[in-house]
mmCIF file of C-alpha atoms in Angstrom:
data_model
loop_
_atom_site.group_PDB
_atom_site.id
_atom_site.type_symbol
_atom_site.label_atom_id
_atom_site.label_comp_id
_atom_site.label_asym_id
_atom_site.label_seq_id
_atom_site.Cartn_x
_atom_site.Cartn_y
_atom_site.Cartn_z
ATOM 1 C CA MET A 1 17.908 -1.243 18.071
ATOM 2 C CA ARG A 2 19.006 -0.276 14.285
ATOM 3 C CA LEU A 3 15.977 0.703 11.971
ATOM 4 C CA THR A 4 16.399 -1.849 8.713
ATOM 5 C CA ALA A 5 17.119 0.194 5.609
ATOM 6 C CA VAL A 6 13.578 -0.042 4.465
ATOM 7 C CA GLU A 7 12.399 1.698 7.695
ATOM 8 C CA GLU A 8 15.347 3.988 7.733
ATOM 9 C CA GLY A 9 14.514 5.225 4.051
ATOM 10 C CA HIS A 10 11.449 5.970 5.551
ATOM 11 C CA LEU A 11 12.056 8.470 7.391
ATOM 12 C CA ARG A 12 14.751 9.679 5.524
ATOM 13 C CA ASN A 13 12.356 10.277 2.844
ATOM 14 C CA ARG A 14 11.329 13.766 3.704
ATOM 15 C CA LEU A 15 7.136 12.827 3.380
ATOM 16 C CA PRO A 16 4.474 12.320 6.509
ATOM 17 C CA GLY A 17 4.780 8.645 5.820
ATOM 18 C CA THR A 18 1.511 8.170 7.272
ATOM 19 C CA ILE A 19 -0.216 5.323 6.074
ATOM 20 C CA GLY A 20 -3.648 3.596 7.400
ATOM 21 C CA ILE A 21 -6.508 1.383 6.866
ATOM 22 C CA ALA A 22 -10.277 2.005 7.740
ATOM 23 C CA ALA A 23 -12.765 -0.517 8.697
ATOM 24 C CA VAL A 24 -16.789 0.894 8.546
ATOM 25 C CA PHE A 25 -19.739 -1.178 10.216
ATOM 26 C CA PRO A 26 -23.281 -0.393 10.225
ATOM 27 C CA GLY A 27 -24.397 1.343 13.365
ATOM 28 C CA GLY A 28 -23.657 3.738 16.020
ATOM 29 C CA PRO A 29 -19.860 5.006 16.943
ATOM 30 C CA PHE A 30 -18.296 2.052 19.521
ATOM 31 C CA ASP A 31 -17.604 2.624 22.900
ATOM 32 C CA LEU A 32 -14.709 3.563 23.542
ATOM 33 C CA GLY A 33 -13.788 1.889 26.681
ATOM 34 C CA GLN A 34 -15.026 -1.250 25.147
ATOM 35 C CA VAL A 35 -12.365 -1.215 21.309
ATOM 36 C CA ARG A 36 -9.559 -0.086 24.326
ATOM 37 C CA SER A 37 -9.788 -2.673 26.027
ATOM 38 C CA ARG A 38 -9.855 -5.010 23.122
ATOM 39 C CA VAL A 39 -6.779 -2.824 21.696
ATOM 40 C CA ARG A 40 -5.177 -4.354 24.683
ATOM 41 C CA ASP A 41 -6.722 -7.350 24.710
ATOM 42 C CA ARG A 42 -4.988 -8.408 21.005
ATOM 43 C CA TRP A 43 -2.228 -5.843 20.718
ATOM 44 C CA SER A 44 0.087 -5.490 23.999
ATOM 45 C CA GLY A 45 1.568 -8.624 23.674
ATOM 46 C CA LEU A 46 3.308 -7.025 19.835
ATOM 47 C CA ASP A 47 6.279 -6.025 20.688
ATOM 48 C CA ARG A 48 6.680 -3.979 17.556
ATOM 49 C CA MET A 49 3.647 -1.513 18.693
ATOM 50 C CA SER A 50 5.178 -0.104 21.867
ATOM 51 C CA LEU A 51 8.823 0.370 19.539
ATOM 52 C CA VAL A 52 9.971 4.730 19.528
ATOM 53 C CA ILE A 53 11.415 6.324 16.871
ATOM 54 C CA ALA A 54 15.040 7.656 18.412
ATOM 55 C CA PRO A 55 16.863 10.082 16.310
ATOM 56 C CA PRO A 56 20.926 9.166 15.394
ATOM 57 C CA THR A 57 22.832 9.726 18.581
ATOM 58 C CA GLY A 58 25.855 11.242 16.298
ATOM 59 C CA LEU A 59 26.439 12.661 12.842
ATOM 60 C CA ALA A 60 22.584 11.471 10.789
ATOM 61 C CA ALA A 61 24.848 10.341 8.132
ATOM 62 C CA LEU A 62 26.766 8.139 9.875
ATOM 63 C CA SER A 63 24.462 7.288 13.001
ATOM 64 C CA GLY A 64 21.062 5.922 12.128
ATOM 65 C CA HIS A 65 17.676 6.121 13.835
ATOM 66 C CA ARG A 66 17.124 3.196 16.399
ATOM 67 C CA TRP A 67 14.121 1.527 17.781
ATOM 68 C CA THR A 68 13.919 1.763 21.556
ATOM 69 C CA ALA A 69 10.775 0.490 24.366
ATOM 70 C CA GLY A 70 8.045 2.740 24.973
ATOM 71 C CA ARG A 71 6.304 3.265 27.538
ATOM 72 C CA PRO A 72 3.915 0.616 28.616
ATOM 73 C CA PHE A 73 2.043 -0.473 26.271
ATOM 74 C CA ASP A 74 -1.273 2.014 27.282
ATOM 75 C CA PRO A 75 -4.834 2.137 24.285
ATOM 76 C CA ALA A 76 -5.864 5.388 25.976
ATOM 77 C CA ALA A 77 -2.838 7.188 24.417
ATOM 78 C CA HIS A 78 -3.472 5.497 21.320
ATOM 79 C CA VAL A 79 -7.202 4.785 20.606
ATOM 80 C CA THR A 80 -9.224 8.003 20.160
ATOM 81 C CA ALA A 81 -12.696 9.119 19.411
ATOM 82 C CA THR A 82 -13.621 11.838 16.521
ATOM 83 C CA ASP A 83 -16.450 13.033 15.163
ATOM 84 C CA GLN A 84 -14.577 13.376 11.809
ATOM 85 C CA GLU A 85 -16.524 11.894 9.111
ATOM 86 C CA LEU A 86 -13.929 9.296 6.871
ATOM 87 C CA GLU A 87 -13.022 10.632 4.737
ATOM 88 C CA PRO A 88 -12.435 14.177 5.443
ATOM 89 C CA LEU A 89 -9.962 12.527 8.505
ATOM 90 C CA LEU A 90 -8.130 10.473 5.860
ATOM 91 C CA ALA A 91 -7.081 13.323 4.027
ATOM 92 C CA GLU A 92 -6.290 14.718 7.385
ATOM 93 C CA GLY A 93 -4.144 11.380 8.215
ATOM 94 C CA VAL A 94 -1.878 11.208 5.190
ATOM 95 C CA ALA A 95 -0.662 14.688 4.784
ATOM 96 C CA HIS A 96 0.609 14.630 8.374
ATOM 97 C CA PRO A 97 3.072 13.194 9.938
ATOM 98 C CA LEU A 98 2.499 11.282 12.933
ATOM 99 C CA PRO A 99 4.069 12.462 16.664
ATOM 100 C CA PRO A 100 7.276 12.019 17.315
ATOM 101 C CA GLY A 101 8.443 10.609 20.890
ATOM 102 C CA ARG A 102 5.772 8.178 20.910
ATOM 103 C CA PRO A 103 5.207 5.265 19.047
ATOM 104 C CA PRO A 104 4.052 6.028 15.319
ATOM 105 C CA TRP A 105 0.430 4.680 15.513
ATOM 106 C CA ARG A 106 -2.673 5.662 16.676
ATOM 107 C CA LEU A 107 -6.424 4.307 16.412
ATOM 108 C CA LEU A 108 -9.482 6.496 15.781
ATOM 109 C CA VAL A 109 -12.892 5.307 16.578
ATOM 110 C CA THR A 110 -15.084 7.379 14.120
ATOM 111 C CA PRO A 111 -19.068 7.671 13.669
ATOM 112 C CA ARG A 112 -18.570 5.168 10.892
ATOM 113 C CA ALA A 113 -15.530 2.908 11.227
ATOM 114 C CA ILE A 114 -11.787 2.459 13.458
ATOM 115 C CA VAL A 115 -9.425 4.000 11.475
ATOM 116 C CA LEU A 116 -5.609 2.971 12.097
ATOM 117 C CA LEU A 117 -2.892 5.154 10.960
ATOM 118 C CA ALA A 118 0.864 4.141 10.954
ATOM 119 C CA HIS A 119 4.207 5.759 10.215
ATOM 120 C CA HIS A 120 5.626 3.673 7.346
ATOM 121 C CA ALA A 121 8.996 3.145 8.743
ATOM 122 C CA LEU A 122 6.894 0.956 11.344
ATOM 123 C CA LEU A 123 4.222 -1.281 9.976
ATOM 124 C CA ASP A 124 3.706 -1.872 5.960
ATOM 125 C CA GLY A 125 0.189 -2.524 4.493
ATOM 126 C CA ARG A 126 -0.096 -5.905 5.281
ATOM 127 C CA SER A 127 0.834 -5.490 8.339
ATOM 128 C CA LEU A 128 -1.642 -2.621 8.984
ATOM 129 C CA GLU A 129 -4.274 -6.295 7.571
ATOM 130 C CA THR A 130 -2.812 -8.316 9.645
ATOM 131 C CA LEU A 131 -3.528 -6.021 13.058
ATOM 132 C CA PHE A 132 -6.829 -5.702 12.094
ATOM 133 C CA ARG A 133 -6.811 -9.161 11.519
ATOM 134 C CA LEU A 134 -6.264 -9.688 15.485
ATOM 135 C CA LEU A 135 -9.144 -7.246 16.015
ATOM 136 C CA MET A 136 -11.594 -9.279 15.172
ATOM 137 C CA ASP A 137 -14.395 -10.801 17.098
ATOM 138 C CA ASP A 138 -13.290 -14.363 15.436
ATOM 139 C CA ALA A 139 -9.757 -13.299 15.516
ATOM 140 C CA VAL A 140 -6.471 -16.037 15.130
ATOM 141 C CA PRO A 141 -3.818 -15.968 17.284
ATOM 142 C CA PRO A 142 -0.733 -15.595 15.533
ATOM 143 C CA ARG A 143 1.310 -18.224 14.758
ATOM 144 C CA PRO A 144 4.882 -18.807 16.494
ATOM 145 C CA PRO A 145 7.791 -18.319 14.864
ATOM 146 C CA VAL A 146 9.092 -20.859 12.820
ATOM 147 C CA PRO A 147 12.882 -22.484 12.875
ATOM 148 C CA SER A 148 15.232 -20.562 10.639
ATOM 149 C CA ALA A 149 16.083 -24.207 8.927
ATOM 150 C CA THR A 150 12.413 -23.769 7.924
ATOM 151 C CA VAL A 151 12.634 -20.718 6.324
ATOM 152 C CA ARG A 152 12.887 -20.858 2.432
ATOM 153 C CA GLN A 153 16.433 -21.040 1.237
ATOM 154 C CA ARG A 154 17.744 -17.319 -1.314
ATOM 155 C CA PRO A 155 15.971 -18.318 -5.192
ATOM 156 C CA ARG A 156 18.272 -19.975 -7.891
ATOM 157 C CA ILE A 157 17.970 -16.264 -10.206
ATOM 158 C CA ARG A 158 18.741 -17.183 -14.083
ATOM 159 C CA PRO A 159 21.457 -15.919 -15.376
ATOM 160 C CA GLY A 160 20.374 -11.602 -16.606
ATOM 161 C CA GLY A 161 17.602 -11.637 -13.631
ATOM 162 C CA VAL A 162 19.200 -9.897 -11.115
ATOM 163 C CA GLY A 163 20.803 -6.812 -13.968
ATOM 164 C CA ARG A 164 17.387 -6.836 -15.281
ATOM 165 C CA GLU A 165 15.655 -5.637 -12.561
ATOM 166 C CA VAL A 166 18.377 -3.745 -12.249
ATOM 167 C CA ARG A 167 17.605 -1.611 -14.720
ATOM 168 C CA ARG A 168 13.616 -1.871 -14.225
ATOM 169 C CA ILE A 169 14.351 -0.601 -10.807
ATOM 170 C CA GLY A 170 16.275 2.719 -12.132
ATOM 171 C CA ALA A 171 14.872 3.297 -16.083
ATOM 172 C CA LEU A 172 13.207 6.302 -15.462
ATOM 173 C CA GLY A 173 9.644 7.355 -16.249
ATOM 174 C CA GLN A 174 7.541 10.674 -16.717
ATOM 175 C CA ARG A 175 5.135 12.244 -13.698
ATOM 176 C CA LEU A 176 2.009 13.071 -14.335
ATOM 177 C CA PRO A 177 1.144 15.833 -15.763
ATOM 178 C CA ALA A 178 0.930 18.483 -12.365
ATOM 179 C CA ALA A 179 -0.427 21.797 -10.997
ATOM 180 C CA PRO A 180 2.162 24.499 -11.290
ATOM 181 C CA ALA A 181 4.298 24.983 -8.496
ATOM 182 C CA GLY A 182 3.285 25.540 -5.841
ATOM 183 C CA ALA A 183 0.056 25.184 -6.634
ATOM 184 C CA ALA A 184 -0.453 21.605 -5.953
ATOM 185 C CA ARG A 185 -2.971 19.541 -3.265
ATOM 186 C CA PRO A 186 -2.745 16.418 -1.700
ATOM 187 C CA SER A 187 -5.972 15.496 -2.134
ATOM 188 C CA VAL A 188 -7.738 12.111 -1.528
ATOM 189 C CA ALA A 189 -11.097 10.180 -2.865
ATOM 190 C CA VAL A 190 -12.972 7.091 -1.851
ATOM 191 C CA VAL A 191 -14.845 5.215 -4.472
ATOM 192 C CA GLU A 192 -16.883 2.399 -3.620
ATOM 193 C CA LEU A 193 -16.988 0.652 -6.708
ATOM 194 C CA ASP A 194 -20.211 -1.509 -7.937
ATOM 195 C CA PRO A 195 -19.369 -4.890 -6.946
ATOM 196 C CA GLN A 196 -22.092 -6.013 -10.168
ATOM 197 C CA VAL A 197 -19.225 -4.072 -12.547
ATOM 198 C CA MET A 198 -16.763 -5.456 -10.494
ATOM 199 C CA ARG A 199 -17.612 -9.563 -10.908
ATOM 200 C CA ALA A 200 -18.385 -8.776 -14.803
ATOM 201 C CA ALA A 201 -14.857 -7.444 -15.457
ATOM 202 C CA ARG A 202 -13.140 -10.101 -13.666
ATOM 203 C CA ARG A 203 -14.732 -12.655 -16.077
ATOM 204 C CA GLN A 204 -12.698 -10.756 -18.749
ATOM 205 C CA PRO A 205 -11.274 -10.921 -20.580
ATOM 206 C CA ALA A 206 -13.911 -13.534 -22.481
ATOM 207 C CA GLY A 207 -12.566 -17.280 -23.038
ATOM 208 C CA GLY A 208 -9.457 -16.465 -20.477
ATOM 209 C CA ARG A 209 -8.620 -17.429 -16.758
ATOM 210 C CA GLY A 210 -10.622 -13.931 -15.539
ATOM 211 C CA ALA A 211 -8.628 -11.205 -14.056
ATOM 212 C CA THR A 212 -7.182 -10.823 -10.671
ATOM 213 C CA LEU A 213 -7.537 -7.101 -8.681
ATOM 214 C CA ASN A 214 -3.876 -6.425 -9.234
ATOM 215 C CA GLU A 215 -4.819 -6.612 -12.790
ATOM 216 C CA LEU A 216 -7.970 -4.860 -13.013
ATOM 217 C CA LEU A 217 -6.359 -2.093 -10.966
ATOM 218 C CA LEU A 218 -4.196 -1.534 -13.280
ATOM 219 C CA SER A 219 -5.110 -2.138 -16.577
ATOM 220 C CA ALA A 220 -8.167 0.458 -14.841
ATOM 221 C CA TYR A 221 -5.755 3.212 -14.058
ATOM 222 C CA ALA A 222 -4.256 3.590 -17.206
ATOM 223 C CA GLY A 223 -7.604 3.706 -18.837
ATOM 224 C CA ALA A 224 -7.950 6.941 -16.564
ATOM 225 C CA LEU A 225 -5.142 8.594 -16.931
ATOM 226 C CA ARG A 226 -5.562 7.835 -20.986
ATOM 227 C CA ALA A 227 -9.447 9.468 -20.032
ATOM 228 C CA CYS A 228 -8.050 12.381 -18.762
ATOM 229 C CA TYR A 229 -5.006 13.471 -19.893
ATOM 230 C CA GLY A 230 -4.767 12.130 -23.248
ATOM 231 C CA PRO A 231 -2.687 9.375 -24.619
ATOM 232 C CA LEU A 232 1.293 9.492 -23.361
ATOM 233 C CA ARG A 233 2.379 11.897 -26.575
ATOM 234 C CA SER A 234 0.170 14.588 -25.888
ATOM 235 C CA TRP A 235 2.265 14.292 -22.334
ATOM 236 C CA PRO A 236 5.361 16.672 -21.699
ATOM 237 C CA ALA A 237 7.309 13.599 -21.510
ATOM 238 C CA GLY A 238 6.267 12.269 -24.736
ATOM 239 C CA PRO A 239 6.182 8.622 -25.225
ATOM 240 C CA THR A 240 7.857 8.598 -22.086
ATOM 241 C CA PRO A 241 6.175 5.626 -20.933
ATOM 242 C CA LEU A 242 4.744 6.126 -17.500
ATOM 243 C CA TYR A 243 5.727 3.281 -14.667
ATOM 244 C CA ALA A 244 3.331 1.431 -12.447
ATOM 245 C CA THR A 245 4.781 0.127 -8.516
ATOM 246 C CA VAL A 246 3.169 -2.574 -7.709
ATOM 247 C CA PRO A 247 4.226 -3.472 -4.041
ATOM 248 C CA VAL A 248 4.162 -7.531 -3.412
ATOM 249 C CA ASP A 249 5.300 -9.475 0.117
ATOM 250 C CA LEU A 250 7.849 -11.402 0.012
ATOM 251 C CA ARG A 251 6.463 -12.766 3.805
ATOM 252 C CA THR A 252 6.339 -16.727 3.213
ATOM 253 C CA ARG A 253 4.226 -18.619 5.166
ATOM 254 C CA ALA A 254 6.887 -19.447 8.512
ATOM 255 C CA ASP A 255 6.220 -15.161 8.443
ATOM 256 C CA ALA A 256 2.919 -14.244 7.952
ATOM 257 C CA GLN A 257 2.734 -11.774 10.298
ATOM 258 C CA ARG A 258 4.784 -10.501 10.688
ATOM 259 C CA LEU A 259 4.412 -6.949 11.348
ATOM 260 C CA GLY A 260 7.139 -4.164 10.255
ATOM 261 C CA ASN A 261 8.225 -3.843 6.001
ATOM 262 C CA GLY A 262 8.480 -6.876 4.443
ATOM 263 C CA VAL A 263 7.692 -6.254 0.767
ATOM 264 C CA THR A 264 9.122 -5.531 -2.194
ATOM 265 C CA ALA A 265 8.287 -2.690 -5.950
ATOM 266 C CA LEU A 266 8.194 -3.959 -8.681
ATOM 267 C CA ARG A 267 7.615 -1.424 -11.718
ATOM 268 C CA ILE A 268 5.797 -1.355 -14.739
ATOM 269 C CA PRO A 269 4.694 0.347 -17.749
ATOM 270 C CA LEU A 270 1.517 1.071 -18.313
ATOM 271 C CA PRO A 271 -0.264 0.536 -21.929
ATOM 272 C CA VAL A 272 -1.439 3.585 -21.654
ATOM 273 C CA ASP A 273 -2.057 4.176 -25.502
ATOM 274 C CA THR A 274 -3.844 1.117 -25.637
ATOM 275 C CA GLU A 275 -7.326 2.536 -26.652
ATOM 276 C CA SER A 276 -9.265 -1.097 -25.795
ATOM 277 C CA PRO A 277 -9.691 -1.606 -22.270
ATOM 278 C CA VAL A 278 -10.023 -5.383 -22.230
ATOM 279 C CA ALA A 279 -6.562 -5.215 -24.334
ATOM 280 C CA ARG A 280 -5.404 -3.245 -21.660
ATOM 281 C CA LEU A 281 -5.985 -5.326 -19.393
ATOM 282 C CA GLN A 282 -4.216 -8.095 -21.385
ATOM 283 C CA ALA A 283 -1.499 -6.324 -21.514
ATOM 284 C CA CYS A 284 -1.385 -5.913 -17.809
ATOM 285 C CA GLN A 285 -1.674 -9.661 -16.914
ATOM 286 C CA ASP A 286 1.319 -10.320 -18.946
ATOM 287 C CA LEU A 287 3.422 -7.766 -17.130
ATOM 288 C CA VAL A 288 2.111 -8.804 -14.169
ATOM 289 C CA ALA A 289 2.671 -13.399 -14.609
ATOM 290 C CA ALA A 290 6.628 -12.287 -14.237
ATOM 291 C CA PHE A 291 5.957 -10.791 -10.831
ATOM 292 C CA HIS A 292 6.766 -14.667 -9.986
ATOM 293 C CA GLU A 293 10.503 -14.340 -11.290
ATOM 294 C CA ARG A 294 10.947 -10.371 -10.529
ATOM 295 C CA SER A 295 10.411 -10.824 -6.852
ATOM 296 C CA ASP A 296 12.900 -13.808 -6.494
ATOM 297 C CA ALA A 297 15.479 -11.277 -8.243
ATOM 298 C CA HIS A 298 14.631 -8.704 -5.612
ATOM 299 C CA ARG A 299 15.090 -11.482 -2.429
ATOM 300 C CA ALA A 300 18.690 -11.994 -4.562
ATOM 301 C CA ILE A 301 19.352 -8.246 -5.064
ATOM 302 C CA LEU A 302 17.581 -6.731 -1.364
ATOM 303 C CA PRO A 303 19.802 -8.209 0.870
ATOM 304 C CA ALA A 304 23.127 -6.639 0.224
ATOM 305 C CA LEU A 305 22.027 -3.385 -0.354
ATOM 306 C CA GLN A 306 20.317 -2.977 2.612
ATOM 307 C CA ALA A 307 23.423 -4.320 4.432
ATOM 308 C CA VAL A 308 25.283 -1.983 2.640
ATOM 309 C CA ALA A 309 22.333 1.163 3.373
ATOM 310 C CA ARG A 310 22.221 -0.333 7.007
ATOM 311 C CA THR A 311 26.356 0.399 7.079
ATOM 312 C CA VAL A 312 25.977 3.910 5.330
ATOM 313 C CA PRO A 313 22.487 5.697 7.310
ATOM 314 C CA TRP A 314 23.125 8.398 5.095
ATOM 315 C CA LEU A 315 23.208 6.174 1.938
ATOM 316 C CA ALA A 316 19.372 4.873 2.826
ATOM 317 C CA GLY A 317 17.926 8.732 2.394
ATOM 318 C CA VAL A 318 19.838 8.966 -0.503
ATOM 319 C CA MET A 319 18.566 5.660 -2.301
ATOM 320 C CA ALA A 320 14.896 6.550 -0.917
ATOM 321 C CA ARG A 321 14.790 9.849 -2.774
ATOM 322 C CA SER A 322 15.723 8.472 -5.708
ATOM 323 C CA LEU A 323 13.024 6.275 -5.922
ATOM 324 C CA ALA A 324 10.540 8.983 -4.783
ATOM 325 C CA ARG A 325 11.123 10.861 -7.436
ATOM 326 C CA PRO A 326 7.721 11.289 -9.043
ATOM 327 C CA GLU A 327 9.647 10.018 -12.031
ATOM 328 C CA VAL A 328 10.311 6.735 -10.532
ATOM 329 C CA THR A 329 7.554 5.734 -8.223
ATOM 330 C CA THR A 330 4.824 7.976 -10.096
ATOM 331 C CA SER A 331 2.280 5.255 -8.896
ATOM 332 C CA LEU A 332 1.845 3.042 -6.125
ATOM 333 C CA CYS A 333 -0.879 0.613 -6.710
ATOM 334 C CA THR A 334 -1.907 -2.617 -5.193
ATOM 335 C CA ALA A 335 -4.970 -4.323 -3.816
ATOM 336 C CA PHE A 336 -6.539 -6.991 -2.254
ATOM 337 C CA LYS A 337 -9.324 -9.368 -0.843
ATOM 338 C CA TRP A 338 -9.799 -9.306 3.145
ATOM 339 C CA ARG A 339 -9.951 -13.117 2.798
ATOM 340 C CA ASP A 340 -12.076 -13.913 6.802
ATOM 341 C CA ASN A 341 -15.331 -13.173 5.491
ATOM 342 C CA PRO A 342 -17.890 -12.698 8.047
ATOM 343 C CA SER A 343 -15.563 -10.904 10.413
ATOM 344 C CA HIS A 344 -17.015 -9.124 12.911
ATOM 345 C CA PHE A 345 -15.804 -6.511 15.737
ATOM 346 C CA LEU A 346 -17.160 -6.579 19.167
ATOM 347 C CA GLY A 347 -19.978 -8.667 17.487
ATOM 348 C CA ARG A 348 -20.685 -6.270 14.245
ATOM 349 C CA PRO A 349 -20.355 -6.807 11.329
ATOM 350 C CA LEU A 350 -17.588 -5.772 8.724
ATOM 351 C CA THR A 351 -18.941 -4.204 5.750
ATOM 352 C CA ARG A 352 -16.423 -2.595 3.570
ATOM 353 C CA VAL A 353 -12.746 -2.081 4.149
ATOM 354 C CA VAL A 354 -10.968 1.224 3.110
ATOM 355 C CA PRO A 355 -6.944 1.803 2.474
ATOM 356 C CA LEU A 356 -4.708 4.591 2.565
ATOM 357 C CA PRO A 357 -2.080 4.447 1.123
ATOM 358 C CA GLN A 358 1.263 7.143 1.303
ATOM 359 C CA LEU A 359 1.372 10.784 0.524
ATOM 360 C CA SER A 360 4.160 10.551 -2.763
ATOM 361 C CA PRO A 361 5.795 14.046 -4.039
ATOM 362 C CA ARG A 362 4.070 16.350 -6.448
ATOM 363 C CA GLY A 363 2.895 14.941 -9.712
ATOM 364 C CA THR A 364 2.577 11.930 -9.047
ATOM 365 C CA ALA A 365 -1.365 9.545 -7.582
ATOM 366 C CA ASN A 366 -1.457 6.731 -5.605
ATOM 367 C CA LEU A 367 -4.195 4.047 -5.425
ATOM 368 C CA CYS A 368 -5.178 0.734 -3.619
ATOM 369 C CA LEU A 369 -8.650 -1.359 -3.629
ATOM 370 C CA VAL A 370 -9.337 -3.687 -1.049
ATOM 371 C CA HIS A 371 -12.662 -6.236 -1.988
ATOM 372 C CA THR A 372 -13.878 -6.820 1.075
ATOM 373 C CA ALA A 373 -17.023 -9.623 1.752
ATOM 374 C CA ASP A 374 -19.052 -8.427 -1.036
ATOM 375 C CA ALA A 375 -18.017 -4.652 -1.301
ATOM 376 C CA TYR A 376 -15.622 -2.966 -3.527
ATOM 377 C CA THR A 377 -13.795 0.011 -2.874
ATOM 378 C CA LEU A 378 -11.252 2.102 -4.558
ATOM 379 C CA THR A 379 -9.350 4.836 -2.629
ATOM 380 C CA VAL A 380 -6.833 7.331 -4.794
ATOM 381 C CA VAL A 381 -4.060 9.770 -2.970
ATOM 382 C CA SER A 382 -2.852 11.764 -4.954
ATOM 383 C CA HIS A 383 -0.354 15.392 -5.058
ATOM 384 C CA LEU A 384 -1.791 17.004 -8.035
ATOM 385 C CA ARG A 385 -4.437 19.646 -8.693
ATOM 386 C CA ALA A 386 -7.392 19.814 -6.016
ATOM 387 C CA GLY A 387 -9.668 17.579 -6.727
ATOM 388 C CA ASP A 388 -7.066 15.296 -9.349
ATOM 389 C CA ALA A 389 -7.924 11.813 -6.476
ATOM 390 C CA GLY A 390 -12.133 12.119 -7.662
ATOM 391 C CA MET A 391 -11.163 12.231 -10.822
ATOM 392 C CA LEU A 392 -8.885 9.783 -11.392
ATOM 393 C CA GLY A 393 -11.326 7.645 -9.256
ATOM 394 C CA GLU A 394 -14.111 8.729 -10.876
ATOM 395 C CA ALA A 395 -12.048 7.520 -14.768
ATOM 396 C CA VAL A 396 -11.239 4.362 -13.280
ATOM 397 C CA ALA A 397 -14.558 3.269 -12.252
ATOM 398 C CA GLN A 398 -14.913 4.252 -15.618
ATOM 399 C CA ASP A 399 -13.154 2.586 -17.024
ATOM 400 C CA LEU A 400 -14.648 -1.041 -15.094
ATOM 401 C CA LYS A 401 -17.594 -0.854 -16.390
ATOM 402 C CA ALA A 402 -15.717 -0.775 -20.174
ATOM 403 C CA VAL A 403 -14.302 -3.808 -19.475
ATOM 404 C CA ALA A 404 -17.300 -5.029 -17.576
ATOM 405 C CA ALA A 405 -19.143 -4.062 -20.882
ATOM 406 C CA SER A 406 -16.575 -6.166 -23.121
ATOM 407 C CA GLY A 407 -18.153 -9.144 -23.877
ATOM 408 C CA ALA A 408 -16.084 -10.771 -26.616
ATOM 409 C CA PRO A 409 -12.595 -11.079 -26.939
ATOM 410 C CA ALA A 410 -10.084 -8.090 -27.925
ATOM 411 C CA ALA A 411 -6.701 -8.573 -29.914
ATOM 412 C CA ARG A 412 -3.867 -8.331 -27.860
ATOM 413 C CA ALA A 413 -2.222 -5.385 -27.128
ATOM 414 C CA GLY A 414 1.306 -5.251 -29.948
#
């Protein structure tokens, strides 16, 4: 079975391609045999978890990779125990590709957490979340497929909407200030945010509708960049915009639990030069408000692009490498809430979910924020100077405190 154009692109973008998610529970390590038994019960029937990537059979430019069925599902080959602590394990995992010749995922049982790592060609972030939900004690079995006749039809787009979105996709921004050539290092930081601060920040701007997690993350990241590197006019590329890329799930209710890759990416210019924290938040709310219409434009654009790229596999690689450039995809920023609360795994309550966004080229940083029960966790994966992930994560936390402390409405950013 041929890979889709998106999957092919994830393999040809010259990046490790590893993403992940971790679930933290109280108490000591789980019994490895019990974890393997749960994985066998819940995942062995999922065809995608047994797929292996086969290399092109002919000229790579004309023959794409293929999915092949692996050996019978064997949890012992994928579920292993480790004594590594969570943050160093994530740092090591994101910087290295998973071994070839087997289904590209692994589940690690650590002293404090269960960690799922997978290649982005196999699974996207929503798929990781879906898989973890299926492992929980009270998980609801996957819904049967919905007949295609009931699936949402291609949306109608306003005149000019597709053209505007194509221009947004290709607009060049600027990369993050990075270390000198050869000195850039991948780094990972996991930041546990104060839940009281987050609750107060989500009530801003005062008198408004409140802020979503995505809006807060985008605005706080803009403030963090300003705090760490100064306003854009002082950056090497001057006032050139810095774009954040926000993954948006295109799945519908009919296929909400479909594993694989079902997201698109919307780019927005971050309001780094806006001084007020709440004004930055309001600017991001205005930008996010257009996501629904912009997502419809992507639903109209993507089928044709994917059909062409799948016909000519080398084009999928060209597109993927072009989109991965730091001037185009400088920072992936995503946020979600774990809505099944309370959740338990083998009798223990889930206390925190820790996401792991992918590593991108030098001059980039990717962020993911997750709300679980009363815990808010931010993970930063940077490819800058050693330790910049921690610096950016702390700066995001400080900006969220500034938003939370802003009790009065601010003038809207112009």
